[in-house]
XYZ file of N, CA, C and O in Angstrom:
700
model
N 1.496 -2.979 -37.479
C 0.222 -3.655 -37.583
C -0.657 -3.235 -36.412
O -0.219 -3.207 -35.270
N -1.888 -2.915 -36.703
C -2.861 -2.584 -35.671
C -3.708 -3.828 -35.419
O -4.231 -4.430 -36.354
N -3.802 -4.211 -34.170
C -4.602 -5.380 -33.801
C -5.880 -4.871 -33.158
O -5.845 -4.059 -32.232
N -7.023 -5.339 -33.659
C -8.312 -4.941 -33.098
C -8.795 -5.998 -32.119
O -8.654 -7.185 -32.350
N -9.381 -5.548 -31.025
C -9.950 -6.438 -30.025
C -11.373 -6.009 -29.738
O -11.703 -4.833 -29.798
N -12.177 -6.957 -29.407
C -13.507 -6.658 -28.883
C -13.593 -7.371 -27.545
O -13.356 -8.557 -27.434
N -13.894 -6.615 -26.526
C -13.948 -7.117 -25.164
C -15.403 -7.134 -24.743
O -16.099 -6.140 -24.865
N -15.855 -8.250 -24.292
C -17.231 -8.400 -23.868
C -17.210 -8.590 -22.363
O -16.561 -9.491 -21.870
N -17.852 -7.702 -21.643
C -17.928 -7.963 -20.215
C -19.369 -7.979 -19.764
O -20.215 -7.279 -20.283
N -19.595 -8.853 -18.816
C -20.941 -9.111 -18.320
C -20.945 -8.815 -16.826
O -20.032 -9.190 -16.119
N -21.949 -8.123 -16.379
C -22.087 -7.937 -14.949
C -23.550 -7.987 -14.576
O -24.429 -7.866 -15.407
N -23.782 -8.234 -13.310
C -25.147 -8.367 -12.806
C -25.596 -7.063 -12.170
O -24.852 -6.407 -11.468
N -26.811 -6.722 -12.425
C -27.425 -5.566 -11.782
C -28.464 -6.105 -10.809
O -29.335 -6.868 -11.187
N -28.338 -5.728 -9.567
C -29.310 -6.187 -8.570
C -30.384 -5.131 -8.398
O -30.095 -3.962 -8.213
N -31.600 -5.561 -8.470
C -32.727 -4.664 -8.238
C -33.526 -5.247 -7.088
O -33.954 -6.388 -7.132
N -33.678 -4.462 -6.061
C -34.408 -4.948 -4.891
C -35.792 -4.320 -4.891
O -35.938 -3.114 -4.887
N -36.800 -5.171 -4.926
C -38.190 -4.719 -4.872
C -38.770 -5.111 -3.524
O -38.672 -6.256 -3.103
N -39.352 -4.160 -2.842
C -39.986 -4.485 -1.564
C -41.406 -4.938 -1.861
O -42.195 -4.217 -2.433
N -41.711 -6.156 -1.485
C -43.050 -6.703 -1.687
C -43.557 -7.136 -0.316
O -43.011 -8.053 0.278
N -44.575 -6.441 0.155
C -45.089 -6.645 1.506
C -43.935 -6.425 2.485
O -43.334 -5.390 2.497
N -43.584 -7.385 3.272
C -42.468 -7.204 4.194
C -41.258 -8.038 3.763
O -40.340 -8.233 4.521
N -41.303 -8.576 2.543
C -40.219 -9.416 2.039
C -39.424 -8.663 0.979
O -39.912 -7.724 0.367
N -38.223 -9.091 0.766
C -37.397 -8.523 -0.303
C -37.195 -9.575 -1.378
O -36.928 -10.727 -1.087
N -37.351 -9.152 -2.576
C -37.149 -10.038 -3.716
C -36.012 -9.443 -4.537
O -36.004 -8.248 -4.824
N -35.029 -10.233 -4.867
C -33.906 -9.746 -5.664
C -34.055 -10.259 -7.089
O -34.120 -11.462 -7.332
N -34.137 -9.337 -8.022
C -34.171 -9.683 -9.437
C -32.780 -9.467 -10.000
O -32.232 -8.386 -9.907
N -32.195 -10.486 -10.588
C -30.873 -10.358 -11.188
C -31.042 -10.106 -12.678
O -31.731 -10.840 -13.364
N -30.436 -9.065 -13.125
C -30.447 -8.743 -14.546
C -29.010 -8.812 -15.045
O -28.080 -8.455 -14.335
N -28.832 -9.256 -16.251
C -27.494 -9.322 -16.832
C -27.386 -8.240 -17.890
O -28.252 -8.084 -18.738
N -26.316 -7.479 -17.810
C -26.054 -6.443 -18.798
C -24.770 -6.823 -19.539
O -23.749 -7.078 -18.909
N -24.833 -6.875 -20.834
C -23.675 -7.232 -21.643
C -23.201 -5.981 -22.367
O -23.980 -5.297 -23.028
N -21.928 -5.687 -22.222
C -21.349 -4.512 -22.850
C -20.214 -4.951 -23.766
O -19.358 -5.739 -23.368
N -20.229 -4.445 -24.978
C -19.130 -4.687 -25.914
C -18.263 -3.435 -25.901
O -18.748 -2.323 -26.098
N -16.991 -3.622 -25.632
C -16.038 -2.517 -25.581
C -14.895 -2.859 -26.531
O -14.175 -3.816 -26.323
N -14.746 -2.065 -27.566
C -13.756 -2.344 -28.603
C -12.531 -1.457 -28.401
O -12.655 -0.298 -28.034
N -11.363 -2.029 -28.659
C -10.138 -1.240 -28.631
C -9.135 -1.837 -29.594
O -9.271 -2.974 -30.023
N -8.139 -1.060 -29.944
C -7.065 -1.502 -30.833
C -5.739 -1.291 -30.123
O -5.608 -0.404 -29.283
N -4.776 -2.129 -30.491
C -3.427 -1.985 -29.953
C -2.427 -2.050 -31.088
O -2.629 -2.772 -32.058
N -1.354 -1.278 -30.952
C -0.243 -1.358 -31.892
C 1.036 -1.042 -31.128
O 0.996 -0.494 -30.029
N 2.167 -1.414 -31.713
C 3.446 -1.253 -31.038
C 3.803 -2.498 -30.256
O 3.041 -3.471 -30.213
N 4.964 -2.484 -29.622
C 5.420 -3.683 -28.899
C 4.566 -3.975 -27.668
O 4.222 -3.067 -26.913
N 4.241 -5.245 -27.485
C 3.389 -5.681 -26.369
C 3.989 -5.312 -25.011
O 3.263 -5.030 -24.063
N 5.310 -5.322 -24.909
C 5.974 -5.007 -23.647
C 6.367 -3.527 -23.537
O 7.022 -3.130 -22.588
N 5.938 -2.714 -24.513
C 6.270 -1.294 -24.495
C 5.498 -0.534 -23.424
O 4.580 -1.066 -22.798
N 5.870 0.730 -23.226
C 5.175 1.591 -22.261
C 3.754 1.826 -22.747
O 3.538 2.342 -23.843
N 2.737 1.440 -21.970
C 1.351 1.642 -22.400
C 0.981 3.128 -22.476
O 1.205 3.887 -21.535
N 0.430 3.511 -23.619
C -0.100 4.854 -23.815
C -1.539 4.694 -24.289
O -1.789 4.084 -25.332
N -2.467 5.193 -23.502
C -3.875 5.137 -23.859
C -4.175 6.352 -24.729
O -3.904 7.476 -24.330
N -4.722 6.121 -25.913
C -4.972 7.188 -26.883
C -6.475 7.440 -26.965
O -7.228 6.595 -27.447
N -6.903 8.604 -26.467
C -8.310 9.006 -26.533
C -8.497 9.840 -27.799
O -8.038 10.989 -27.866
N -9.152 9.268 -28.788
C -9.315 9.927 -30.082
C -10.411 10.983 -30.035
O -11.164 11.075 -29.073
N -10.511 11.749 -31.106
C -11.504 12.816 -31.197
C -12.901 12.292 -31.471
O -13.146 11.086 -31.553
N -13.823 13.221 -31.640
C -15.238 12.897 -31.851
C -15.427 12.044 -33.097
O -14.914 12.364 -34.161
N -16.151 10.973 -32.942
C -16.505 10.119 -34.070
C -15.374 9.279 -34.616
O -15.534 8.595 -35.621
N -14.215 9.289 -33.984
C -13.077 8.499 -34.475
C -13.059 7.152 -33.776
O -13.409 7.033 -32.616
N -12.618 6.154 -34.498
C -12.565 4.812 -33.925
C -11.170 4.525 -33.403
O -10.248 5.330 -33.539
N -11.020 3.342 -32.856
C -9.729 2.892 -32.353
C -8.717 2.620 -33.440
O -7.554 2.351 -33.156
N -9.123 2.672 -34.703
C -8.187 2.404 -35.791
C -7.253 3.578 -36.073
O -6.257 3.423 -36.765
N -7.581 4.769 -35.549
C -6.685 5.904 -35.713
C -5.463 5.638 -34.853
O -5.572 5.367 -33.671
N -4.306 5.667 -35.440
C -3.113 5.323 -34.674
C -1.921 6.173 -35.044
O -2.050 7.278 -35.561
N -0.764 5.625 -34.778
C 0.513 6.292 -34.998
C 1.377 5.341 -35.812
O 1.221 4.116 -35.745
N 2.320 5.885 -36.579
C 3.244 5.077 -37.393
C 3.856 3.953 -36.556
O 4.468 4.200 -35.514
N 3.696 2.725 -37.005
C 4.148 1.542 -36.259
C 5.658 1.575 -36.003
O 6.109 1.261 -34.901
N 6.441 1.971 -37.007
C 7.894 2.023 -36.818
C 8.277 2.983 -35.694
O 9.201 2.720 -34.930
N 7.558 4.098 -35.598
C 7.825 5.067 -34.538
C 7.467 4.484 -33.165
O 8.208 4.658 -32.198
N 6.344 3.781 -33.094
C 5.955 3.143 -31.821
C 7.015 2.133 -31.390
O 7.381 2.076 -30.208
N 7.491 1.337 -32.342
C 8.532 0.355 -32.024
C 9.823 1.041 -31.581
O 10.443 0.631 -30.596
N 10.210 2.085 -32.285
C 11.440 2.809 -31.959
C 11.364 3.418 -30.563
O 12.337 3.398 -29.803
N 10.200 3.978 -30.200
C 10.023 4.613 -28.896
C 9.549 3.650 -27.813
O 9.326 4.062 -26.669
N 9.346 2.374 -28.191
C 8.893 1.337 -27.260
C 7.561 1.711 -26.606
O 7.400 1.677 -25.390
N 6.588 2.086 -27.460
C 5.266 2.483 -26.985
C 4.228 1.463 -27.411
O 4.140 1.104 -28.584
N 3.447 1.002 -26.451
C 2.288 0.134 -26.702
C 1.074 1.059 -26.735
O 0.602 1.504 -25.695
N 0.564 1.360 -27.914
C -0.554 2.276 -28.075
C -1.866 1.507 -27.948
O -2.114 0.560 -28.691
N -2.690 1.917 -27.000
C -3.988 1.283 -26.753
C -5.047 2.341 -27.051
O -5.079 3.394 -26.408
N -5.895 2.066 -28.039
C -6.868 3.053 -28.493
C -8.278 2.502 -28.336
O -8.741 1.717 -29.162
N -8.978 2.898 -27.270
C -10.347 2.416 -27.086
C -11.326 3.152 -28.007
O -11.078 4.289 -28.411
N -12.393 2.466 -28.339
C -13.494 3.085 -29.080
C -14.602 3.360 -28.070
O -15.129 2.441 -27.463
N -14.905 4.627 -27.878
C -15.870 5.012 -26.844
C -17.263 4.448 -27.121
O -17.613 4.148 -28.266
N -18.082 4.323 -26.060
C -19.445 3.798 -26.205
C -20.233 4.536 -27.283
O -20.222 5.754 -27.361
N -20.861 3.739 -28.140
C -21.686 4.307 -29.203
C -20.946 4.488 -30.514
O -21.552 4.809 -31.530
N -19.644 4.274 -30.510
C -18.857 4.377 -31.735
C -18.393 2.987 -32.144
O -18.122 2.142 -31.298
N -18.302 2.741 -33.439
C -17.831 1.433 -33.905
C -18.653 0.302 -33.322
O -19.878 0.375 -33.249
N -17.953 -0.722 -32.855
C -18.630 -1.886 -32.274
C -18.891 -1.749 -30.783
O -19.467 -2.645 -30.177
N -18.442 -0.675 -30.163
C -18.681 -0.497 -28.723
C -20.158 -0.186 -28.482
O -20.770 0.596 -29.206
N -20.690 -0.812 -27.450
C -22.107 -0.680 -27.121
C -22.479 0.769 -26.803
O -21.775 1.454 -26.061
N -23.584 1.215 -27.366
C -24.116 2.545 -27.067
C -24.547 2.598 -25.618
O -25.145 1.659 -25.098
N -24.239 3.686 -24.952
C -24.626 3.877 -23.558
C -25.353 5.211 -23.443
O -24.718 6.267 -23.476
N -26.679 5.194 -23.287
C -27.431 6.447 -23.219
C -27.085 7.272 -21.977
O -27.343 8.464 -21.934
N -26.492 6.646 -20.979
C -26.097 7.342 -19.747
C -24.604 7.693 -19.752
O -24.037 7.982 -18.707
N -23.978 7.658 -20.925
C -22.537 7.881 -21.028
C -22.140 9.198 -20.377
O -22.790 10.219 -20.549
N -21.058 9.141 -19.614
C -20.513 10.326 -18.964
C -18.995 10.191 -18.961
O -18.450 9.134 -19.298
N -18.324 11.232 -18.566
C -16.868 11.146 -18.450
C -16.486 10.081 -17.422
O -15.543 9.322 -17.619
N -17.253 10.001 -16.353
C -16.972 9.008 -15.310
C -17.216 7.586 -15.818
O -16.396 6.699 -15.589
N -18.321 7.360 -16.518
C -18.608 5.993 -16.994
C -17.592 5.561 -18.050
O -17.181 4.402 -18.069
N -17.186 6.479 -18.903
C -16.148 6.145 -19.899
C -14.834 5.819 -19.204
O -14.131 4.885 -19.591
N -14.509 6.582 -18.167
C -13.290 6.308 -17.402
C -13.360 4.938 -16.743
O -12.382 4.188 -16.737
N -14.519 4.599 -16.191
C -14.676 3.284 -15.563
C -14.500 2.163 -16.581
O -13.915 1.127 -16.271
N -15.031 2.343 -17.804
C -14.834 1.338 -18.857
C -13.353 1.151 -19.146
O -12.861 0.025 -19.285
N -12.627 2.251 -19.236
C -11.196 2.177 -19.544
C -10.427 1.560 -18.383
O -9.528 0.745 -18.588
N -10.791 1.901 -17.161
C -10.144 1.302 -15.991
C -10.382 -0.204 -15.969
O -9.472 -0.981 -15.687
N -11.602 -0.625 -16.308
C -11.921 -2.048 -16.374
C -11.039 -2.733 -17.427
O -10.490 -3.809 -17.196
N -10.892 -2.086 -18.579
C -10.042 -2.623 -19.651
C -8.592 -2.736 -19.181
O -7.948 -3.773 -19.372
N -8.072 -1.683 -18.575
C -6.681 -1.702 -18.110
C -6.474 -2.778 -17.047
O -5.429 -3.438 -17.032
N -7.443 -2.958 -16.166
C -7.357 -4.058 -15.191
C -7.305 -5.398 -15.903
O -6.512 -6.268 -15.538
N -8.144 -5.557 -16.911
C -8.166 -6.798 -17.688
C -6.809 -7.051 -18.362
O -6.339 -8.184 -18.417
N -6.198 -5.987 -18.850
C -4.899 -6.099 -19.518
C -3.739 -6.121 -18.518
O -2.582 -6.237 -18.917
N -4.062 -5.999 -17.231
C -3.075 -6.000 -16.147
C -2.075 -4.849 -16.284
O -0.875 -5.014 -16.091
N -2.613 -3.697 -16.630
C -1.789 -2.501 -16.779
C -2.056 -1.582 -15.594
O -3.193 -1.197 -15.348
N -0.996 -1.260 -14.863
C -1.129 -0.396 -13.698
C -0.562 0.999 -13.952
O -1.049 1.972 -13.421
N 0.485 1.082 -14.738
C 1.115 2.367 -15.032
C 0.981 2.658 -16.517
O 1.329 1.817 -17.344
N 0.489 3.854 -16.830
C 0.290 4.200 -18.236
C 0.239 5.713 -18.406
O 0.007 6.454 -17.461
N 0.489 6.129 -19.623
C 0.337 7.533 -20.010
C -0.944 7.659 -20.808
O -1.444 6.665 -21.348
N -1.463 8.880 -20.909
C -2.686 9.124 -21.669
C -2.441 10.264 -22.648
O -1.837 11.279 -22.289
N -2.928 10.076 -23.868
C -2.874 11.117 -24.882
C -4.297 11.391 -25.350
O -5.015 10.485 -25.757
N -4.715 12.656 -25.267
C -6.037 13.062 -25.723
C -5.920 13.904 -26.979
O -5.124 14.841 -27.029
N -6.684 13.547 -28.002
C -6.633 14.222 -29.299
C -7.995 14.843 -29.597
O -9.017 14.163 -29.517
N -8.014 16.146 -29.905
C -9.247 16.873 -30.213
C -10.248 16.699 -29.075
O -9.930 16.943 -27.922
N -11.499 16.240 -29.378
C -12.496 16.073 -28.316
C -12.158 14.927 -27.367
O -12.782 14.788 -26.318
N -11.188 14.109 -27.705
C -10.732 13.069 -26.789
C -9.984 13.643 -25.596
O -9.748 12.956 -24.598
N -9.609 14.930 -25.684
C -8.865 15.573 -24.599
C -9.636 15.525 -23.283
O -9.061 15.257 -22.223
N -10.921 15.775 -23.328
C -11.721 15.794 -22.101
C -11.784 14.402 -21.465
O -11.764 14.263 -20.237
N -11.802 13.347 -22.285
C -11.808 11.980 -21.745
C -10.453 11.655 -21.116
O -10.383 11.000 -20.077
N -9.389 12.149 -21.743
C -8.048 11.952 -21.185
C -7.915 12.681 -19.855
O -7.371 12.142 -18.889
N -8.434 13.890 -19.795
C -8.382 14.656 -18.552
C -9.215 13.990 -17.459
O -8.812 13.957 -16.291
N -10.354 13.454 -17.822
C -11.211 12.780 -16.835
C -10.501 11.573 -16.236
O -10.644 11.296 -15.041
N -9.739 10.852 -17.052
C -9.007 9.701 -16.522
C -8.054 10.116 -15.403
O -7.812 9.349 -14.482
N -7.531 11.331 -15.491
C -6.628 11.826 -14.448
C -7.351 12.014 -13.119
O -6.723 12.008 -12.069
N -8.656 12.184 -13.172
C -9.445 12.322 -11.948
C -9.785 10.954 -11.371
O -9.715 10.741 -10.163
N -10.141 10.015 -12.231
C -10.691 8.739 -11.759
C -9.663 7.633 -11.577
O -9.994 6.578 -11.046
N -8.429 7.843 -12.007
C -7.388 6.843 -11.767
C -6.018 7.510 -11.839
O -5.912 8.685 -12.180
N -4.994 6.756 -11.535
C -3.637 7.306 -11.577
C -3.101 7.231 -13.008
O -3.062 6.162 -13.606
N -2.690 8.372 -13.523
C -2.088 8.470 -14.852
C -0.672 8.979 -14.655
O -0.458 9.959 -13.931
N 0.312 8.321 -15.283
C 1.703 8.759 -15.141
C 1.927 10.116 -15.802
O 2.499 11.019 -15.208
N 1.499 10.245 -17.064
C 1.668 11.503 -17.803
C 0.451 11.725 -18.682
O -0.137 10.779 -19.195
N 0.113 12.996 -18.869
C -1.003 13.385 -19.725
C -0.477 14.265 -20.851
O 0.273 15.201 -20.598
N -0.875 13.959 -22.071
C -0.524 14.759 -23.233
C -1.812 15.118 -23.965
O -2.615 14.237 -24.280
N -2.021 16.400 -24.201
C -3.181 16.852 -24.955
C -2.678 17.345 -26.308
O -1.798 18.201 -26.370
N -3.227 16.800 -27.395
C -2.856 17.187 -28.749
C -4.056 17.870 -29.390
O -5.093 17.243 -29.600
N -3.919 19.149 -29.666
C -4.987 19.928 -30.312
C -6.317 19.749 -29.584
O -7.357 19.585 -30.208
N -6.259 19.770 -28.259
C -7.459 19.562 -27.456
C -8.498 20.643 -27.695
O -8.170 21.812 -27.826
N -9.723 20.205 -27.794
C -10.780 21.189 -27.997
C -12.107 20.691 -27.457
O -12.420 19.528 -27.504
N -12.797 21.583 -26.921
C -14.173 21.444 -26.482
C -14.509 22.775 -25.864
O -13.643 23.407 -25.265
N -15.688 23.226 -26.008
C -16.032 24.553 -25.534
C -16.675 24.459 -24.157
O -17.880 24.560 -23.997
N -15.819 24.289 -23.132
C -16.310 24.147 -21.772
C -16.809 25.456 -21.184
O -17.516 25.453 -20.193
N -16.389 26.576 -21.755
C -16.825 27.842 -21.189
C -18.228 28.242 -21.649
O -18.809 29.185 -21.147
N -18.798 27.485 -22.576
C -20.174 27.715 -22.996
C -21.067 27.348 -21.805
O -20.997 26.222 -21.293
N -21.888 28.281 -21.302
C -22.637 28.051 -20.051
C -23.460 26.759 -20.015
O -23.461 26.065 -19.000
N -24.148 26.410 -21.094
C -24.960 25.190 -21.071
C -24.088 23.938 -20.950
O -24.501 22.950 -20.351
N -22.907 23.978 -21.532
C -21.983 22.850 -21.406
C -21.400 22.814 -20.008
O -21.382 21.774 -19.354
N -20.916 23.954 -19.546
C -20.268 24.013 -18.240
C -21.207 23.594 -17.108
O -20.790 22.937 -16.158
N -22.481 23.919 -17.225
C -23.453 23.545 -16.186
C -23.652 22.037 -16.081
O -24.161 21.563 -15.075
N -23.268 21.287 -17.095
C -23.446 19.831 -17.089
C -22.206 19.091 -16.594
O -22.239 17.883 -16.412
N -21.120 19.821 -16.400
C -19.867 19.194 -15.989
C -19.771 19.123 -14.474
O -20.344 19.945 -13.760
N -18.991 18.141 -13.992
C -18.750 18.057 -12.554
C -17.807 19.191 -12.152
O -17.065 19.729 -12.975
N -17.833 19.538 -10.883
C -16.977 20.613 -10.382
C -15.502 20.324 -10.639
O -14.727 21.232 -10.939
N -15.109 19.033 -10.510
C -13.708 18.671 -10.739
C -13.268 18.994 -12.165
O -12.171 19.498 -12.380
N -14.118 18.681 -13.135
C -13.762 18.930 -14.533
C -13.737 20.430 -14.816
O -12.832 20.930 -15.493
N -14.686 21.175 -14.273
C -14.709 22.632 -14.452
C -13.446 23.240 -13.853
O -12.781 24.085 -14.472
N -13.081 22.795 -12.652
C -11.876 23.295 -12.001
C -10.630 22.958 -12.818
O -9.745 23.801 -12.984
N -10.558 21.747 -13.326
C -9.411 21.338 -14.121
C -9.305 22.192 -15.386
O -8.219 22.614 -15.787
N -10.428 22.468 -16.023
C -10.436 23.299 -17.227
C -9.982 24.724 -16.894
O -9.189 25.317 -17.624
N -10.463 25.261 -15.791
C -10.037 26.613 -15.385
C -8.539 26.658 -15.126
O -7.854 27.601 -15.515
N -8.033 25.618 -14.443
C -6.596 25.566 -14.178
C -5.806 25.464 -15.477
O -4.744 26.078 -15.596
N -6.304 24.702 -16.433
C -5.606 24.562 -17.713
C -5.474 25.909 -18.410
O -4.466 26.189 -19.057
N -6.488 26.753 -18.269
C -6.485 28.067 -18.917
C -5.745 29.102 -18.072
O -4.899 29.845 -18.579
N -6.051 29.151 -16.771
C -5.549 30.229 -15.911
C -4.194 29.943 -15.274
O -3.413 30.862 -15.038
N -3.932 28.694 -14.946
C -2.664 28.365 -14.280
C -2.215 26.957 -14.690
O -2.277 26.022 -13.896
N -1.762 26.814 -15.935
C -1.390 25.482 -16.440
C -0.278 24.816 -15.633
O -0.243 23.589 -15.534
N 0.614 25.612 -15.004
C 1.673 25.004 -14.195
C 1.100 24.300 -12.968
O 1.579 23.249 -12.563
N 0.070 24.894 -12.364
C -0.579 24.270 -11.210
C -1.235 22.956 -11.632
O -1.111 21.940 -10.961
N -1.929 22.976 -12.776
C -2.567 21.759 -13.283
C -1.513 20.697 -13.587
O -1.662 19.528 -13.214
N -0.428 21.105 -14.239
C 0.631 20.147 -14.596
C 1.242 19.521 -13.345
O 1.499 18.311 -13.315
N 1.468 20.307 -12.301
C 2.044 19.739 -11.078
C 1.060 18.820 -10.368
O 1.453 17.851 -9.751
N -0.235 19.150 -10.444
C -1.252 18.295 -9.820
C -1.343 16.954 -10.529
O -1.463 15.923 -9.905
N -1.309 16.989 -11.869
C -1.407 15.755 -12.651
C -0.119 14.979 -12.514
O -0.078 13.822 -12.350
């Protein structure tokens, strides 16, 4: 059975406007809906599943297999897909922060990550922004060597992609 969750988190954005010689603080509230699904045993080893382009958190793995392997599969729906709030400033870092916030909420400190198709880049980014026990890429794809794409990536992601192609053992030992 796949269980769907919708997580609503609220945070304050402080905007400081200088007016004459005084400071005025305007508090704005931003509400974000972050959807994810879970399947497998609740006490199983957490595996975060980053799905491909346009896929929701409902894409999963055979439940009997998850139970047999004692895997708790957590599948987030990235911003702008499904019920998750669209984020016009979405980046690999912001998506990673959303997932880290979710894992903190779920009180998960140790987990593995699986990236599928275009979800591979999000899985790889998590390795930069937090501690991941193991990384698995399944049919990973994205054309990072295309100059217009590569110019938009952070140096860390470009370096990680180069290592994956040129020296996968170095990347594997680093991760």
